[in-house]
Short mmCIF file of C-alpha atoms in Angstrom, two decimals:
data_model
loop_
_atom_site.label_atom_id
_atom_site.label_comp_id
_atom_site.label_asym_id
_atom_site.label_seq_id
_atom_site.Cartn_x
_atom_site.Cartn_y
_atom_site.Cartn_z
CA MET A 1 141.90 90.38 -70.79
CA ASN A 2 138.88 88.12 -70.56
CA ASP A 3 135.63 90.09 -70.26
CA ARG A 4 134.62 88.12 -67.19
CA LEU A 5 137.78 89.17 -65.37
CA LYS A 6 137.41 92.86 -66.37
CA THR A 7 133.84 93.22 -65.12
CA ALA A 8 133.93 94.57 -61.58
CA GLN A 9 130.20 94.87 -60.94
CA ARG A 10 128.10 91.92 -62.12
CA LYS A 11 125.16 89.96 -60.81
CA VAL A 12 126.20 86.57 -59.46
CA VAL A 13 123.66 83.80 -58.94
CA ASN A 14 124.80 80.35 -57.83
CA GLU A 15 123.47 77.08 -59.27
CA SER A 16 120.83 76.83 -56.56
CA GLY A 17 119.40 80.18 -57.66
CA ILE A 18 120.65 82.22 -54.70
CA GLU A 19 122.00 85.67 -55.56
CA ILE A 20 125.47 86.20 -54.11
CA GLN A 21 126.21 89.54 -52.51
CA GLN A 22 129.47 91.41 -52.96
CA LEU A 23 130.10 91.45 -49.20
CA TYR A 24 128.69 89.58 -46.21
CA THR A 25 128.51 90.77 -42.61
CA ALA A 26 127.09 89.54 -39.31
CA GLN A 27 123.82 91.27 -40.21
CA ASP A 28 123.40 88.97 -43.22
CA VAL A 29 123.80 85.92 -41.00
CA GLN A 30 121.09 87.20 -38.67
CA ALA A 31 118.77 88.15 -41.53
CA SER A 32 119.05 84.63 -43.00
CA GLY A 33 118.11 82.93 -39.74
CA GLY A 34 120.98 83.53 -37.37
CA ASP A 35 122.72 80.82 -35.37
CA ALA A 36 119.60 78.91 -34.36
CA MET A 37 120.58 75.83 -36.40
CA LEU A 38 124.31 76.03 -35.75
CA GLY A 39 125.27 74.48 -32.41
CA GLN A 40 128.55 72.69 -31.79
CA PRO A 41 130.20 69.76 -33.58
CA GLY A 42 128.88 66.47 -32.25
CA ALA A 43 125.72 68.06 -30.82
CA TYR A 44 122.23 68.62 -32.22
CA PRO A 45 121.58 69.82 -34.92
CA PHE A 46 125.04 68.68 -36.10
CA THR A 47 125.43 71.47 -38.66
CA ARG A 48 129.13 71.72 -37.79
CA GLY A 49 129.73 67.96 -37.93
CA ILE A 50 128.30 64.76 -36.49
CA HIS A 51 131.37 64.07 -34.32
CA ALA A 52 132.84 66.43 -31.75
CA GLU A 53 136.45 65.67 -32.74
CA MET A 54 135.82 64.92 -36.42
CA TYR A 55 139.10 64.32 -38.29
CA ARG A 56 141.26 65.06 -35.23
CA LYS A 57 140.23 61.60 -34.03
CA GLN A 58 140.11 59.77 -37.35
CA PRO A 59 140.47 60.95 -40.96
CA TRP A 60 137.74 60.27 -43.47
CA THR A 61 137.47 56.82 -45.03
CA MET A 62 139.03 56.83 -48.50
CA ARG A 63 137.13 54.95 -51.20
CA GLN A 64 137.19 54.88 -54.97
CA TYR A 65 134.63 53.42 -57.32
CA THR A 66 136.28 50.20 -58.52
CA GLY A 67 135.28 47.13 -60.46
CA PHE A 68 135.67 45.73 -63.95
CA GLY A 69 135.83 42.47 -65.83
CA ASN A 70 135.36 39.46 -63.62
CA ALA A 71 135.77 38.85 -59.91
CA ALA A 72 139.43 37.85 -60.19
CA ASP A 73 140.34 41.04 -62.08
CA THR A 74 138.55 43.19 -59.53
CA ASN A 75 140.12 41.34 -56.60
CA GLN A 76 143.56 42.30 -57.87
CA ARG A 77 142.56 45.98 -58.17
CA PHE A 78 141.12 45.89 -54.65
CA LYS A 79 144.42 44.60 -53.30
CA TYR A 80 146.39 47.21 -55.26
CA LEU A 81 144.33 50.05 -53.77
CA ILE A 82 144.51 48.66 -50.22
CA ALA A 83 148.29 48.27 -50.56
CA ASN A 84 148.45 51.96 -51.51
CA GLY A 85 146.57 53.07 -48.41
CA GLN A 86 142.90 53.01 -49.38
CA THR A 87 140.73 52.36 -46.32
CA GLY A 88 137.42 51.37 -47.95
CA LEU A 89 136.15 49.72 -51.12
CA ASN A 90 133.38 51.05 -53.36
CA VAL A 91 132.39 48.24 -55.71
CA ALA A 92 131.21 48.77 -59.28
CA PHE A 93 129.04 46.10 -60.92
CA ASP A 94 128.46 45.64 -64.63
CA LEU A 95 125.11 46.54 -66.17
CA PRO A 96 123.82 42.96 -66.43
CA THR A 97 124.35 42.48 -62.70
CA GLN A 98 122.73 45.83 -61.95
CA CYS A 99 119.71 44.87 -64.06
CA GLY A 100 119.36 41.41 -62.53
CA LEU A 101 120.64 39.49 -65.56
CA ASP A 102 122.99 36.53 -65.65
CA SER A 103 126.09 36.81 -67.82
CA ASP A 104 124.75 34.30 -70.35
CA ASP A 105 121.47 36.17 -70.83
CA PRO A 106 121.13 37.37 -74.45
CA LEU A 107 120.41 40.87 -73.14
CA ALA A 108 123.83 40.87 -71.42
CA ASP A 109 125.74 40.29 -74.67
CA GLY A 110 128.57 42.81 -75.00
CA GLU A 111 128.08 44.24 -71.52
CA VAL A 112 129.51 41.51 -69.28
CA GLY A 113 132.25 43.09 -67.17
CA ARG A 114 132.31 46.26 -69.27
CA VAL A 115 131.53 48.98 -66.73
CA GLY A 116 131.97 46.97 -63.54
CA MET A 117 132.49 43.54 -62.07
CA ALA A 118 130.27 40.72 -63.33
CA ILE A 119 128.52 38.81 -60.54
CA ASP A 120 126.36 35.76 -61.18
CA THR A 121 126.54 33.62 -58.03
CA LEU A 122 128.01 33.55 -54.55
CA ARG A 123 131.11 31.96 -56.08
CA ASP A 124 131.97 35.32 -57.70
CA PHE A 125 131.74 37.10 -54.35
CA GLU A 126 134.00 34.50 -52.79
CA ILE A 127 136.62 35.18 -55.47
CA ALA A 128 136.24 38.97 -55.43
CA PHE A 129 136.85 39.28 -51.68
CA ASP A 130 139.39 36.51 -51.27
CA GLY A 131 142.15 37.77 -48.99
CA ILE A 132 140.27 40.98 -48.08
CA ASP A 133 139.90 41.50 -44.31
CA LEU A 134 136.32 42.71 -43.94
CA ASP A 135 136.99 43.74 -40.33
CA LYS A 136 139.62 46.26 -41.50
CA VAL A 137 138.24 47.43 -44.85
CA THR A 138 134.58 48.41 -45.13
CA VAL A 139 132.88 47.62 -48.42
CA SER A 140 130.26 49.67 -50.25
CA LEU A 141 128.20 47.84 -52.88
CA THR A 142 126.95 50.11 -55.67
CA ILE A 143 123.87 48.08 -56.50
CA ASN A 144 120.19 49.02 -56.58
CA GLY A 145 117.59 47.06 -58.55
CA ALA A 146 119.18 43.72 -57.65
CA ALA A 147 120.28 44.88 -54.19
CA VAL A 148 118.37 42.21 -52.23
CA VAL A 149 120.40 39.53 -54.02
CA LEU A 150 123.79 41.23 -53.78
CA ILE A 151 123.36 42.17 -50.11
CA ALA A 152 122.40 38.55 -49.40
CA MET A 153 125.51 37.35 -51.25
CA TYR A 154 127.78 39.73 -49.36
CA LEU A 155 126.38 38.69 -45.97
CA ALA A 156 126.53 35.00 -46.89
CA MET A 157 130.12 35.35 -48.09
CA ALA A 158 131.16 37.19 -44.93
CA GLU A 159 129.46 34.64 -42.67
CA ARG A 160 131.10 31.70 -44.46
CA ARG A 161 134.48 33.32 -43.98
CA GLY A 162 133.87 33.53 -40.25
CA PHE A 163 132.98 37.20 -39.84
CA ASP A 164 130.36 38.03 -37.23
CA LEU A 165 127.36 39.63 -38.95
CA LYS A 166 126.47 41.44 -35.72
CA SER A 167 129.66 43.50 -36.04
CA LEU A 168 130.05 43.53 -39.83
CA ARG A 169 130.24 47.04 -41.27
CA GLY A 170 129.61 48.06 -44.84
CA THR A 171 127.08 49.74 -47.09
CA ALA A 172 124.82 48.95 -50.01
CA GLN A 173 123.63 51.76 -52.23
CA ASN A 174 120.17 50.18 -52.60
CA ASP A 175 118.41 53.50 -53.37
CA ILE A 176 115.89 52.48 -56.00
CA LEU A 177 113.87 55.72 -56.12
CA LYS A 178 116.87 57.65 -57.38
CA GLU A 179 117.28 54.97 -60.09
CA PHE A 180 113.89 55.95 -61.46
CA ILE A 181 115.00 59.59 -61.43
CA GLY A 182 118.63 59.47 -62.37
CA ARG A 183 120.14 56.23 -63.69
CA GLY A 184 117.61 53.74 -64.98
CA THR A 185 118.78 50.37 -63.62
CA TRP A 186 115.37 49.70 -62.16
CA ILE A 187 113.73 46.29 -62.44
CA PHE A 188 110.43 46.20 -60.52
CA PRO A 189 107.59 48.77 -60.31
CA VAL A 190 107.91 51.57 -57.78
CA GLN A 191 105.90 50.16 -54.86
CA PRO A 192 107.42 46.63 -54.89
CA SER A 193 110.84 48.27 -55.24
CA ILE A 194 110.28 50.31 -52.09
CA LYS A 195 109.00 47.18 -50.37
CA LEU A 196 112.27 45.38 -51.18
CA VAL A 197 114.31 48.28 -49.79
CA GLY A 198 112.24 47.99 -46.61
CA ASP A 199 112.98 44.26 -46.52
CA THR A 200 116.73 44.90 -46.51
CA ILE A 201 116.51 47.58 -43.81
CA GLU A 202 114.36 45.37 -41.59
CA TYR A 203 116.56 42.31 -42.14
CA CYS A 204 119.81 44.13 -41.42
CA ALA A 205 118.37 45.80 -38.33
CA GLN A 206 117.75 42.30 -36.97
CA HIS A 207 120.75 40.35 -38.28
CA ALA A 208 123.50 42.84 -39.23
CA PRO A 209 122.81 45.93 -37.10
CA LYS A 210 126.07 47.73 -37.97
CA TYR A 211 125.62 47.25 -41.71
CA SER A 212 124.11 50.15 -43.68
CA PRO A 213 121.58 48.63 -46.10
CA VAL A 214 120.77 51.91 -47.87
CA SER A 215 122.83 54.84 -49.09
CA VAL A 216 120.34 57.44 -50.30
CA CYS A 217 121.83 59.09 -53.37
CA GLY A 218 121.40 62.73 -54.14
CA TYR A 219 124.58 62.17 -56.18
CA HIS A 220 122.90 60.70 -59.26
CA ILE A 221 120.00 63.14 -59.13
CA ARG A 222 122.53 65.96 -59.26
CA GLU A 223 124.38 64.29 -62.14
CA SER A 224 121.07 64.09 -64.00
CA GLY A 225 120.37 67.82 -63.83
CA ALA A 226 119.24 68.78 -60.32
CA ASN A 227 120.79 71.81 -58.65
CA PRO A 228 122.55 71.47 -55.25
CA VAL A 229 119.45 72.39 -53.23
CA GLN A 230 117.31 69.89 -55.14
CA GLU A 231 120.00 67.22 -54.75
CA MET A 232 119.64 67.34 -50.98
CA ALA A 233 115.89 67.94 -50.85
CA TYR A 234 114.99 65.06 -53.16
CA ALA A 235 117.36 62.75 -51.28
CA PHE A 236 115.68 63.62 -47.98
CA CYS A 237 112.22 63.01 -49.50
CA ILE A 238 113.42 59.59 -50.67
CA ALA A 239 114.96 58.77 -47.28
CA LYS A 240 111.67 59.66 -45.60
CA ALA A 241 109.82 57.31 -47.96
CA TYR A 242 112.06 54.43 -46.92
CA ALA A 243 111.75 55.36 -43.24
CA ASP A 244 107.96 55.43 -43.52
CA GLU A 245 107.99 51.98 -45.14
CA VAL A 246 109.97 50.48 -42.26
CA ILE A 247 108.10 52.26 -39.48
CA ALA A 248 104.84 50.95 -40.95
CA ARG A 249 106.21 47.45 -40.26
CA GLY A 250 106.46 48.18 -36.55
CA LEU A 251 110.13 49.16 -36.18
CA SER A 252 110.90 52.31 -34.24
CA VAL A 253 113.00 54.98 -35.93
CA ASP A 254 115.87 54.42 -33.49
CA GLU A 255 116.07 50.75 -34.50
CA PHE A 256 117.23 51.56 -38.03
CA ALA A 257 117.82 55.26 -38.71
CA GLY A 258 121.36 55.18 -37.36
CA ARG A 259 122.35 52.92 -40.27
CA LEU A 260 120.82 55.06 -43.02
CA SER A 261 123.55 56.74 -45.02
CA PHE A 262 123.76 59.21 -47.89
CA ASN A 263 125.79 59.60 -51.07
CA PHE A 264 126.21 63.16 -52.35
CA ASN A 265 127.90 64.88 -55.24
CA ILE A 266 130.55 67.55 -55.44
CA PHE A 267 131.18 69.85 -58.36
CA GLY A 268 130.67 73.56 -58.83
CA SER A 269 131.22 76.46 -56.44
CA LEU A 270 133.35 75.55 -53.44
CA PHE A 271 131.33 77.74 -51.08
CA GLU A 272 127.95 76.53 -52.34
CA GLN A 273 129.00 72.91 -51.90
CA VAL A 274 130.31 73.40 -48.36
CA ALA A 275 127.16 75.30 -47.36
CA LYS A 276 125.02 72.58 -48.97
CA PHE A 277 126.38 69.89 -46.67
CA ARG A 278 126.31 72.03 -43.54
CA ALA A 279 122.68 72.94 -44.32
CA GLY A 280 121.83 69.33 -45.06
CA ARG A 281 123.20 68.08 -41.75
CA GLY A 282 121.12 70.54 -39.77
CA LEU A 283 117.98 69.91 -41.79
CA TRP A 284 118.20 66.11 -41.62
CA ALA A 285 118.69 66.26 -37.85
CA LYS A 286 115.65 68.53 -37.59
CA ILE A 287 113.55 66.17 -39.72
CA MET A 288 114.48 63.10 -37.69
CA HIS A 289 114.03 64.87 -34.37
CA GLU A 290 110.83 66.81 -35.05
CA GLN A 291 109.02 64.65 -37.61
CA TYR A 292 110.13 61.17 -36.50
CA ASP A 293 110.76 61.76 -32.80
CA ALA A 294 114.21 60.16 -32.96
CA LYS A 295 115.85 59.96 -29.56
CA LYS A 296 119.34 58.61 -30.28
CA PRO A 297 121.84 61.16 -31.62
CA GLY A 298 123.02 58.63 -34.20
CA SER A 299 119.52 58.46 -35.65
CA MET A 300 119.80 62.16 -36.50
CA TRP A 301 123.24 62.02 -38.09
CA LEU A 302 123.67 62.73 -41.77
CA ARG A 303 126.24 60.00 -42.39
CA MET A 304 127.56 60.64 -45.86
CA ILE A 305 129.98 59.71 -48.56
CA ALA A 306 130.89 62.61 -50.83
CA GLY A 307 133.25 62.87 -53.73
CA GLY A 308 133.75 64.49 -57.05
CA GLY A 309 131.01 63.94 -59.57
CA GLY A 310 131.80 62.70 -63.04
CA GLY A 311 129.46 65.40 -64.33
CA GLY A 312 132.03 67.99 -63.34
CA LEU A 313 134.87 66.37 -65.29
CA THR A 314 135.63 66.98 -68.96
CA PHE A 315 136.87 64.97 -71.91
CA GLU A 316 138.51 68.17 -73.17
CA GLN A 317 141.91 68.93 -71.60
CA PRO A 318 141.51 65.92 -69.28
CA GLU A 319 144.61 66.82 -67.26
CA LEU A 320 142.56 69.66 -65.76
CA ASN A 321 140.48 66.98 -64.05
CA VAL A 322 143.42 66.35 -61.72
CA VAL A 323 143.02 69.95 -60.52
CA ARG A 324 139.25 69.65 -60.34
CA GLY A 325 139.60 66.46 -58.31
CA ALA A 326 141.89 68.17 -55.80
CA TYR A 327 139.27 70.86 -55.21
CA TYR A 328 136.50 68.28 -54.94
CA ALA A 329 138.52 66.50 -52.26
CA LEU A 330 139.09 69.82 -50.48
CA ILE A 331 135.36 70.55 -50.52
CA SER A 332 134.56 67.10 -49.17
CA ALA A 333 136.99 67.58 -46.28
CA LEU A 334 135.78 71.12 -45.52
CA SER A 335 132.23 69.79 -45.58
CA GLY A 336 132.82 67.14 -42.91
CA ALA A 337 132.14 64.00 -44.97
CA GLN A 338 132.73 60.69 -43.21
CA THR A 339 133.83 59.02 -46.44
CA MET A 340 135.49 60.52 -49.47
CA ALA A 341 135.04 58.84 -52.85
CA LEU A 342 137.19 60.96 -55.10
CA CYS A 343 136.72 60.55 -58.82
CA CYS A 344 139.74 60.05 -61.10
CA TYR A 345 140.84 62.37 -63.89
CA ASP A 346 140.08 59.77 -66.56
CA GLU A 347 136.65 58.93 -65.17
CA ALA A 348 135.08 61.37 -67.63
CA TYR A 349 135.62 58.87 -70.43
CA THR A 350 136.75 55.46 -69.17
CA ILE A 351 137.16 53.04 -66.28
CA PRO A 352 139.99 54.54 -64.19
CA SER A 353 143.47 53.16 -64.64
CA GLU A 354 145.63 52.14 -61.69
CA TYR A 355 147.74 55.27 -62.30
CA ALA A 356 144.69 57.57 -62.19
CA GLN A 357 143.35 55.88 -59.08
CA ARG A 358 146.68 56.28 -57.33
CA ILE A 359 146.68 60.01 -58.09
CA SER A 360 143.22 60.39 -56.56
CA LEU A 361 144.21 58.34 -53.55
CA ARG A 362 147.37 60.41 -53.07
CA THR A 363 145.29 63.58 -53.36
CA MET A 364 143.17 62.52 -50.39
CA GLN A 365 146.29 61.53 -48.46
CA LEU A 366 147.91 64.90 -49.19
CA LEU A 367 145.00 66.68 -47.56
CA ILE A 368 145.49 64.58 -44.44
CA GLU A 369 149.27 64.59 -44.23
CA GLU A 370 150.31 67.97 -45.68
CA MET A 371 147.41 70.41 -46.01
CA GLY A 372 146.04 70.53 -42.46
CA LEU A 373 142.49 69.43 -43.24
CA CYS A 374 142.42 67.24 -40.13
CA ASP A 375 143.72 69.90 -37.77
CA THR A 376 140.47 71.51 -36.64
CA VAL A 377 136.72 70.90 -36.81
CA ASP A 378 134.54 72.86 -39.27
CA PRO A 379 137.23 75.31 -40.42
CA MET A 380 134.67 77.22 -42.52
CA GLY A 381 132.40 77.84 -39.53
CA GLY A 382 131.97 81.48 -38.59
CA SER A 383 132.38 82.82 -42.11
CA TYR A 384 129.64 85.38 -42.68
CA TYR A 385 129.29 84.15 -46.25
CA ILE A 386 129.20 80.45 -45.38
CA GLU A 387 126.78 80.85 -42.47
CA THR A 388 124.41 83.02 -44.52
CA LEU A 389 124.53 80.65 -47.46
CA THR A 390 124.02 77.67 -45.15
CA ASN A 391 120.84 79.22 -43.75
CA GLN A 392 119.57 80.22 -47.20
CA MET A 393 120.16 76.76 -48.67
CA ARG A 394 118.48 75.04 -45.74
CA THR A 395 115.40 77.27 -46.22
CA ASP A 396 115.34 76.47 -49.93
CA MET A 397 115.70 72.71 -49.25
CA GLU A 398 112.66 72.88 -46.99
CA ARG A 399 110.77 74.76 -49.71
CA VAL A 400 111.55 72.08 -52.31
CA MET A 401 110.53 69.30 -49.90
CA ALA A 402 107.25 71.10 -49.14
CA ASP A 403 106.58 71.39 -52.87
CA VAL A 404 107.14 67.64 -53.32
CA ASP A 405 104.65 66.93 -50.53
CA ALA A 406 102.12 69.39 -51.99
CA ARG A 407 102.31 67.60 -55.35
CA GLY A 408 101.52 64.21 -53.83
CA GLY A 409 104.83 63.02 -52.39
CA ILE A 410 108.00 61.58 -53.83
CA LYS A 411 106.58 58.10 -54.54
CA LYS A 412 103.75 59.55 -56.66
CA LEU A 413 106.02 61.98 -58.50
CA VAL A 414 108.53 59.25 -59.32
CA ALA A 415 105.86 56.76 -60.44
CA SER A 416 104.31 59.37 -62.74
CA GLY A 417 107.69 60.51 -64.08
CA GLU A 418 107.19 64.12 -62.99
CA VAL A 419 110.46 64.41 -61.07
CA GLN A 420 112.31 62.77 -63.95
CA ALA A 421 110.82 65.29 -66.36
CA ASP A 422 111.73 68.24 -64.14
CA VAL A 423 115.33 67.11 -63.76
CA SER A 424 115.68 66.28 -67.47
CA ARG A 425 114.43 69.75 -68.43
CA GLN A 426 117.06 71.32 -66.20
CA ALA A 427 119.79 69.12 -67.66
CA TYR A 428 118.77 70.17 -71.16
CA GLN A 429 118.80 73.85 -70.20
CA ARG A 430 122.23 73.46 -68.59
CA GLN A 431 123.60 71.94 -71.78
CA LEU A 432 122.17 74.85 -73.76
CA ASP A 433 123.88 77.23 -71.33
CA ILE A 434 127.19 75.39 -71.78
CA ASP A 435 126.82 75.44 -75.57
CA SER A 436 126.10 79.16 -75.54
CA GLY A 437 128.83 79.98 -73.03
CA THR A 438 126.38 81.34 -70.45
CA PHE A 439 127.56 78.65 -68.04
CA ARG A 440 131.32 78.66 -68.28
CA LYS A 441 133.34 75.46 -68.34
CA VAL A 442 137.12 75.79 -68.59
CA GLY A 443 138.47 73.92 -71.59
CA VAL A 444 134.99 73.38 -73.00
CA ASN A 445 133.58 76.81 -73.84
CA CYS A 446 136.35 79.08 -72.57
CA TYR A 447 140.15 78.84 -72.53
CA LYS A 448 139.93 76.18 -75.20
CA ILE A 449 142.91 74.88 -77.09
CA GLU A 450 143.00 73.57 -80.62
CA GLU A 451 143.43 69.81 -80.54
CA LYS A 452 142.06 67.32 -83.02
CA ASP A 453 141.64 64.49 -80.55
CA PRO A 454 142.63 64.55 -76.88
CA GLN A 455 145.26 61.95 -76.12
CA VAL A 456 143.41 59.63 -73.79
CA GLU A 457 143.69 55.95 -73.02
CA PHE A 458 140.54 53.85 -72.86
CA HIS A 459 140.13 50.78 -70.71
CA PRO A 460 140.09 47.76 -73.06
CA TYR A 461 137.10 45.45 -73.15
CA ASN A 462 138.26 41.85 -72.80
CA LEU A 463 135.88 39.48 -74.54
CA ALA A 464 137.82 36.51 -73.14
CA ASP A 465 137.00 37.67 -69.60
CA ALA A 466 133.31 37.76 -70.47
CA GLN A 467 133.48 34.27 -71.93
CA ALA A 468 135.32 33.02 -68.85
CA GLN A 469 132.56 34.50 -66.69
CA VAL A 470 129.91 32.54 -68.60
CA THR A 471 132.03 29.38 -68.32
CA ARG A 472 132.29 29.78 -64.53
CA LEU A 473 128.53 30.33 -64.27
CA ASN A 474 127.89 27.11 -66.17
CA GLU A 475 130.34 25.23 -63.95
CA VAL A 476 128.49 26.42 -60.85
CA ARG A 477 125.18 25.32 -62.32
CA GLN A 478 126.57 21.87 -63.07
CA THR A 479 128.12 21.31 -59.63
CA ARG A 480 125.51 22.82 -57.29
CA ASP A 481 122.62 20.89 -55.75
CA ALA A 482 119.85 21.49 -58.29
CA ALA A 483 117.12 20.27 -55.95
CA ALA A 484 118.27 22.64 -53.20
CA VAL A 485 118.26 25.54 -55.67
CA ALA A 486 114.73 24.72 -56.84
CA THR A 487 113.48 24.52 -53.26
CA ALA A 488 115.17 27.79 -52.34
CA LEU A 489 113.74 29.62 -55.35
CA GLN A 490 110.28 28.35 -54.53
CA ALA A 491 110.68 29.79 -51.02
CA VAL A 492 111.64 33.17 -52.54
CA GLN A 493 108.50 33.05 -54.68
CA GLN A 494 106.29 32.21 -51.70
CA ALA A 495 107.76 35.04 -49.63
CA ALA A 496 107.23 37.53 -52.44
CA ARG A 497 103.63 36.40 -53.02
CA SER A 498 102.74 36.47 -49.33
CA GLY A 499 104.16 39.95 -48.81
CA THR A 500 106.56 38.82 -46.10
CA ASN A 501 110.21 39.83 -45.98
CA VAL A 502 112.00 38.09 -48.86
CA MET A 503 115.52 38.49 -47.44
CA PRO A 504 115.66 35.27 -45.38
CA ALA A 505 114.60 33.25 -48.42
CA VAL A 506 117.00 35.10 -50.73
CA VAL A 507 119.88 34.49 -48.32
CA GLU A 508 119.17 30.76 -48.42
CA ALA A 509 118.91 30.85 -52.21
CA VAL A 510 122.31 32.49 -52.68
CA LYS A 511 123.84 30.01 -50.25
CA ALA A 512 122.56 27.28 -52.58
CA TYR A 513 124.31 29.16 -55.42
CA ALA A 514 121.15 30.34 -57.14
CA SER A 515 122.14 33.06 -59.58
CA VAL A 516 121.31 36.75 -59.72
CA GLY A 517 119.21 36.19 -62.83
CA GLU A 518 117.33 33.22 -61.42
CA ILE A 519 116.33 35.02 -58.22
CA THR A 520 115.43 38.19 -60.11
CA GLN A 521 113.28 36.20 -62.54
CA VAL A 522 111.33 34.72 -59.64
CA LEU A 523 110.74 38.19 -58.17
CA THR A 524 109.67 39.72 -61.49
CA GLY A 525 107.26 36.82 -61.89
CA VAL A 526 105.51 38.12 -58.78
CA PHE A 527 106.11 41.87 -58.92
CA GLY A 528 106.31 42.46 -62.69
CA HIS A 529 108.60 44.88 -64.58
CA TYR A 530 108.57 48.66 -64.32
CA GLN A 531 107.25 50.45 -67.39
CA GLU A 532 108.79 53.89 -67.68
CA PRO A 533 106.22 56.66 -68.24
CA VAL A 534 106.75 59.02 -71.16
CA ASN A 535 105.92 62.65 -70.43
CA VAL A 536 105.76 65.16 -73.25
CA TYR A 537 105.76 68.85 -72.39
#
């Protein structure tokens, strides 16, 4: 028998550093803080859920991260997923688009359409969403550094198709601070980047009040090495930085906070993950109520998308990822997420196939139709273990946030690279623990099987698609009104130099079919490029 299974008495510490007791009672709940931050679903502090009826009224929105090749390819995958019951779209963009490069830029060579959909002009958005009813299917744009351009394109496309921007729903990731920490598709320095996020929040509050211009992402920070407590705490510090930026412009918190959303990760202990989200809901409500004096309940809601993280999946024995995905979906449902973005079993090594995406979609549908996850609100509530862990994790989240403030705040720590260094150190230590077997990963360092090469299928890279994308970009350039483009780009430059909100000018530029790269180049001419600090410890 495996030594782990034989050992009856052993010390257990979860990823967040909390020691787990052998048994929990009502006394443990009281010792950890009691029921003070519990309440009822739909009521402050929303620990048990932001809606009173939760999934009894409406199941979670089902999204999957989707996008590859060009706009036409992605449009077909969108329609396939919608036909199979998906209720939301989560759009992946290729690296050139994410970095503000046009498809014919020399730096884009070999990357056009590789890991997401290539977007150069409004024409691509028109093709990608052709035949998609934006009143019935909400769209999430996974874009950050170039978010001002892509949000402008989405709004312009929707308006041209006759959708009312006042009622248009959707989300843009647009969380640039986490890019400095966890992904690296930044373009501008830290302060101008935050300014641009503020521009999108302010613009949408005025013109598209039901659109969520920011989805603050603990997800990627967790993927980069943060533990579950840090994932939430850093995300809340980032969200506060954006809120402070907008409030400094004269908007009240209740004018925009209800459209802030969050993107969180799921992998690891089921109980730790459920407690993490319950703790996060209560803490965010407390922050908005006590620190920002929010009055509207919706301003205090932790509106979140949660799904399995790719960091939890494995290349080894990839079929086990189907099982992992089912548990990630279960955690998301038990946690009270509004949107579930379940990863696919092949996402550990490639762009998901239609077959893999259908399995993930069916997994979410099984929870709704067969497993009873929509039958009652907060089914884990009242567990001595869960309530104790919820209180402990909320206390630790507050401790991490206080430490960030004591060290100068999240903007300073990101600009100096200190947060990046902390997270990278933890990621390195975790890999050492996996290599040594201290942190156990089924199929990787325990219960392994001898196999020379796992039988996996990789998504092919189609060079012809990339060439077709460049051809379409050139056609747009030849047929658009060059004078109108030049005038629009000049207006973008003037707005950036004057410090006013650039969104109105960017919207007009995309309507003139100015490209992602052209608009980004104008903005970098004013703001400059971010230079990543190198910290040696």
